[in-house]
C-alpha positions as a printed Julia matrix, in Angstrom:
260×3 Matrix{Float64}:
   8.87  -19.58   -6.22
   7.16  -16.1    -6.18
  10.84  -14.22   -6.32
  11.67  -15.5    -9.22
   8.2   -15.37  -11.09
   8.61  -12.06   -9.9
  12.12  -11.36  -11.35
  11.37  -13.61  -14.56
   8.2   -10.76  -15.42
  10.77   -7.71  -14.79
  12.79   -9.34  -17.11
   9.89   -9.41  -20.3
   8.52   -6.05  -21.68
   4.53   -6.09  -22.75
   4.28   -5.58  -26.47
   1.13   -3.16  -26.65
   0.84   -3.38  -30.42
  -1.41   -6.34  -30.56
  -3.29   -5.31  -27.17
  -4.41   -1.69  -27.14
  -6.62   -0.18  -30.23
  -7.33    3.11  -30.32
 -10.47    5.17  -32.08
  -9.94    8.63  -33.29
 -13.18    9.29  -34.03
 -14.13    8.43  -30.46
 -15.06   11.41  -28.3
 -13.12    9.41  -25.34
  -9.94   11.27  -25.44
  -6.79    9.27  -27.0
  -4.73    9.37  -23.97
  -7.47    8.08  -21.94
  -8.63    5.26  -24.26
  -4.9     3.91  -24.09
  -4.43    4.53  -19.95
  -7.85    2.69  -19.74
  -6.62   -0.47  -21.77
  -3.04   -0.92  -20.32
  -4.9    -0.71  -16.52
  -7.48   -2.96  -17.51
  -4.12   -5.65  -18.47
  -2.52   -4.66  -15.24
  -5.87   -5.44  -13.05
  -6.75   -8.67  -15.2
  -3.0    -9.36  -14.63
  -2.01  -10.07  -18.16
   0.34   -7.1   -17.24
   1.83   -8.71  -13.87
   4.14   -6.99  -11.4
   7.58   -6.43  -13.02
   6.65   -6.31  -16.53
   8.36   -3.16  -18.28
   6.51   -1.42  -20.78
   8.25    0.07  -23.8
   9.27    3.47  -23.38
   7.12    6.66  -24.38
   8.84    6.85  -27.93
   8.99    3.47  -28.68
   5.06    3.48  -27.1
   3.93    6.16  -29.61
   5.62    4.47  -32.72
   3.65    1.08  -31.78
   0.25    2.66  -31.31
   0.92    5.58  -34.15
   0.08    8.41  -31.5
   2.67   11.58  -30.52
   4.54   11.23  -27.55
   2.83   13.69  -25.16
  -0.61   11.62  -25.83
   1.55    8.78  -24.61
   3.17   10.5   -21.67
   0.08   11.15  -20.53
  -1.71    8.18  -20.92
   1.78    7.09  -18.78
   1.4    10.02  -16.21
  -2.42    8.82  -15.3
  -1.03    5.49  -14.36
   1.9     6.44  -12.53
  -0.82    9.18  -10.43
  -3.2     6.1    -9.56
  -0.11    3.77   -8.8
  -0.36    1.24  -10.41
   3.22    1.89  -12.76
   5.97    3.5   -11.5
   8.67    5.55  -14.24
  12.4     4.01  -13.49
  15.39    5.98  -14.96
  17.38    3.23  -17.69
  14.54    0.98  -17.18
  11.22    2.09  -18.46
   7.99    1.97  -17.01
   7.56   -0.8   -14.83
   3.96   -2.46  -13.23
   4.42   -1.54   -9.72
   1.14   -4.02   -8.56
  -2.1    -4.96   -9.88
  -5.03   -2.64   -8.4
  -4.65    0.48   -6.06
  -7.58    1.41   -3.67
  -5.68    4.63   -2.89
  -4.12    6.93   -4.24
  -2.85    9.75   -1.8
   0.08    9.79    0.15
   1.15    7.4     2.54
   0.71    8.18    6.06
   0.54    6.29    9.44
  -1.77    7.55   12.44
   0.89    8.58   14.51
   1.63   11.13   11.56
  -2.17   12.01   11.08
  -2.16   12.68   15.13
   0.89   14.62   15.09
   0.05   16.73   12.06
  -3.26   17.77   13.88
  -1.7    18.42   17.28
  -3.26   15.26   19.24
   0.07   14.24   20.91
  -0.08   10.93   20.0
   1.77    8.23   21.82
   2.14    4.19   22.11
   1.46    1.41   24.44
   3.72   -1.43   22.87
   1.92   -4.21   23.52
   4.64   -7.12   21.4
   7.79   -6.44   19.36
   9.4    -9.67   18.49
  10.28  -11.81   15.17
   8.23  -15.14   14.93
   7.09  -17.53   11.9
   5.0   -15.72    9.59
   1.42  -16.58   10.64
  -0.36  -19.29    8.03
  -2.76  -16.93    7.55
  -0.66  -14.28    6.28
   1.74  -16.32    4.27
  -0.3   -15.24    0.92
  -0.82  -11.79    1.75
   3.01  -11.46    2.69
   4.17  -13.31   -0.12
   6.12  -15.69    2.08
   6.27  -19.05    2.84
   5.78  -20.47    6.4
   9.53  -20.98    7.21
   9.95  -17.55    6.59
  10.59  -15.18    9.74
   8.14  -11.56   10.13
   8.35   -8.89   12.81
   5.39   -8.72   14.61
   4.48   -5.25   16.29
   1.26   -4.79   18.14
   0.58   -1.32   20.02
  -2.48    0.64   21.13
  -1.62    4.02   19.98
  -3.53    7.3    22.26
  -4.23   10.78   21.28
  -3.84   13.47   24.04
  -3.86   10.77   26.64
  -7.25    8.79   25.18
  -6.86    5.47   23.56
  -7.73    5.02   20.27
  -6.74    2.39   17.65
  -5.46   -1.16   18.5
  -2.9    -1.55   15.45
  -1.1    -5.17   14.66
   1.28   -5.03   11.83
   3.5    -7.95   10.21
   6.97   -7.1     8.05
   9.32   -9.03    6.67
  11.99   -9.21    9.69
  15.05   -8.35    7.53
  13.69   -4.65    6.76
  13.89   -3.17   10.22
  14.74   -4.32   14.12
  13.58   -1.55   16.09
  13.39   -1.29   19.91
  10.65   -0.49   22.14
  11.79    2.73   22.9
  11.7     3.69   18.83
   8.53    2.49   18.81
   7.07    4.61   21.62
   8.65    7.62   20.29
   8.09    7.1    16.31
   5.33    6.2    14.02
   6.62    2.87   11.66
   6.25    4.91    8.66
   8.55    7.06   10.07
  11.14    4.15   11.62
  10.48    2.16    7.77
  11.33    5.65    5.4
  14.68    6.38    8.12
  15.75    2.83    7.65
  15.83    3.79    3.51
  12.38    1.32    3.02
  10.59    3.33    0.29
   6.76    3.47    0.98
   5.36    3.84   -2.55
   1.34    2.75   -2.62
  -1.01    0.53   -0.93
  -3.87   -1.8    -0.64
  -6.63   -0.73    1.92
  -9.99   -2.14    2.83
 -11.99   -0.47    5.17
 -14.86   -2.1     7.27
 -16.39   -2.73   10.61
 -17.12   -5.23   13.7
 -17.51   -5.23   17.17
 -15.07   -4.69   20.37
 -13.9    -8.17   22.16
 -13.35   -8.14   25.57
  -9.77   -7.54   25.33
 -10.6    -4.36   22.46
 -12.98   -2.75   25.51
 -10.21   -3.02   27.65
  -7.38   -1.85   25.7
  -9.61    0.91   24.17
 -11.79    1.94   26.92
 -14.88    0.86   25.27
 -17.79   -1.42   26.21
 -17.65   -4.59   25.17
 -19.53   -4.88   21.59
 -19.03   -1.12   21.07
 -18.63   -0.51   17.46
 -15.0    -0.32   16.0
 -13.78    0.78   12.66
 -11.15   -1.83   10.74
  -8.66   -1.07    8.16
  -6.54   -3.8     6.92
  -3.8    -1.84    4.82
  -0.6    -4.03    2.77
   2.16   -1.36    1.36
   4.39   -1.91   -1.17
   7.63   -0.59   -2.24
   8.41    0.55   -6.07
   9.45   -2.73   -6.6
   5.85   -4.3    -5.68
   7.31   -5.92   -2.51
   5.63   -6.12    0.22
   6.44   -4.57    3.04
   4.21   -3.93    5.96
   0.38   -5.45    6.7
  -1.5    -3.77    8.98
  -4.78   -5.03   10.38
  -6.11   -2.07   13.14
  -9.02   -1.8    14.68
 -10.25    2.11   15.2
 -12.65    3.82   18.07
 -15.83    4.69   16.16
 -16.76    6.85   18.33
 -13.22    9.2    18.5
 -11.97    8.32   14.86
 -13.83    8.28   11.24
 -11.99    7.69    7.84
 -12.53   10.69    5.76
 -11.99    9.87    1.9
 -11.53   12.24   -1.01
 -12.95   11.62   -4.19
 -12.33   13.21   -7.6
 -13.43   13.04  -10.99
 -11.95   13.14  -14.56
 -13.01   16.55  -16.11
């Protein structure tokens, strides 16, 4: 049922003549006033995944502003993800809300990049029934089939995340070997799986009794979560990850910028 809601919205294109106003004696800058408006749709979803928006002529003509204001009005939504430009199609509504913005990256990429020699403890590789649980956050229904990975990934010998991830089983089969030797990122981008934005939530709990002794902490140390669910340009879904970090080896550190 969500496929072809899905391919029924790609199919419409949002009209923003009767949805976005613009002031030109506002001191908020044109371009801005329209990105605002069009993200506000996307986010209240009256602009849902798959809906095409007209293209940056026809775009200008509807809201009587010149092209580049429109392009980059266009160009501030592609940068925060939430629209992605498709050659013959138009701008597209990649997914609803982004809570980041920079490139994609796993942790065995962050270790490698920084010279911690990371490596893996495969704990389970194997395709099951999508967990009830996870059947919204996958899109999927509970017949359908996910690969379920969970590792404890180490940096220079020391453990230090305990990562679970789900995927639709269809988009990858790798073998324990791969995933000793590769990050997923890396085993989903060789397979031709586009990683375009994602979903993350950050938080924190305590360690279990199996966390202490997969991570070498006491039990009821303090841990660092990040639940993370990536899309591809399409807005499909394909990876959830729910990890659980070492606060005491690993911190999240966040970049924020302003509009000037």
């Amino acid at each position: 049922m969500q496929q072809r809601s899905r391919r029924e919205a790609g199919k419409s294109t949002w009209n923003p003549a009767s949805r976005v106003t613009v002031d030109h004696a506002s001191p908020v800058p044109l371009y801005h006033q329209v990105a605002s408006q069009i993200e506000a749709a996307i986010e209240s979803g009256d602009l849902p995944v798959g809906t095409r928006l007209d293209n940056e002529i026809e775009l200008a003509g509807h809201l009587g502003l010149s092209r580049p204001t429109v392009r980059q009005a266009i160009g501030s939504l592609v940068d925060k993800g939430l629209v992605v430009r498709k050659r013959g199609a138009g701008t597209q509504v990649v997914f609803n809300k982004v809570k980041r913005s920079v490139e994609l990256s796993s942790l065995f990429d962050d270790l490698t990049e920084i010279d911690r020699k990371p490596s893996t403890y495969v704990l389970v590789n194997e395709v099951e029934l999508v967990p009830d649980a996870l059947t919204g956050t996958l899109g999927l229904t509970r017949t359908d089939s996910v690969l379920h990975l969970e590792r404890v990934r180490y940096a220079a010998g020391e453990p230090i995340a305990r990562m679970n991830n789900f995927l639709p089983a269809e988009l990858i089969h790798p073998s324990t070997d791969s995933l000793i030797e590769r990050g997923l990122y890396q085993l989903l981008r060789g397979a031709g799986v586009p990683l375009h934005a994602a979903r993350q939530t950050i938080g924190a709990r305590v360690a279990t009794k199996q966390d202490a002794e997969l991570l070498d902490e006491p039990e009821g140390a303090a841990l660092l979560t990040m639940e993370r669910t990536t899309y591809d340009q399409s807005g499909r879904i394909v990876e959830y990850g729910s990890h659980v970090y070492r606060a005491s080896r690993y911190s999240f550190d966040l970049s924020l910028r302003g509009d000037i």
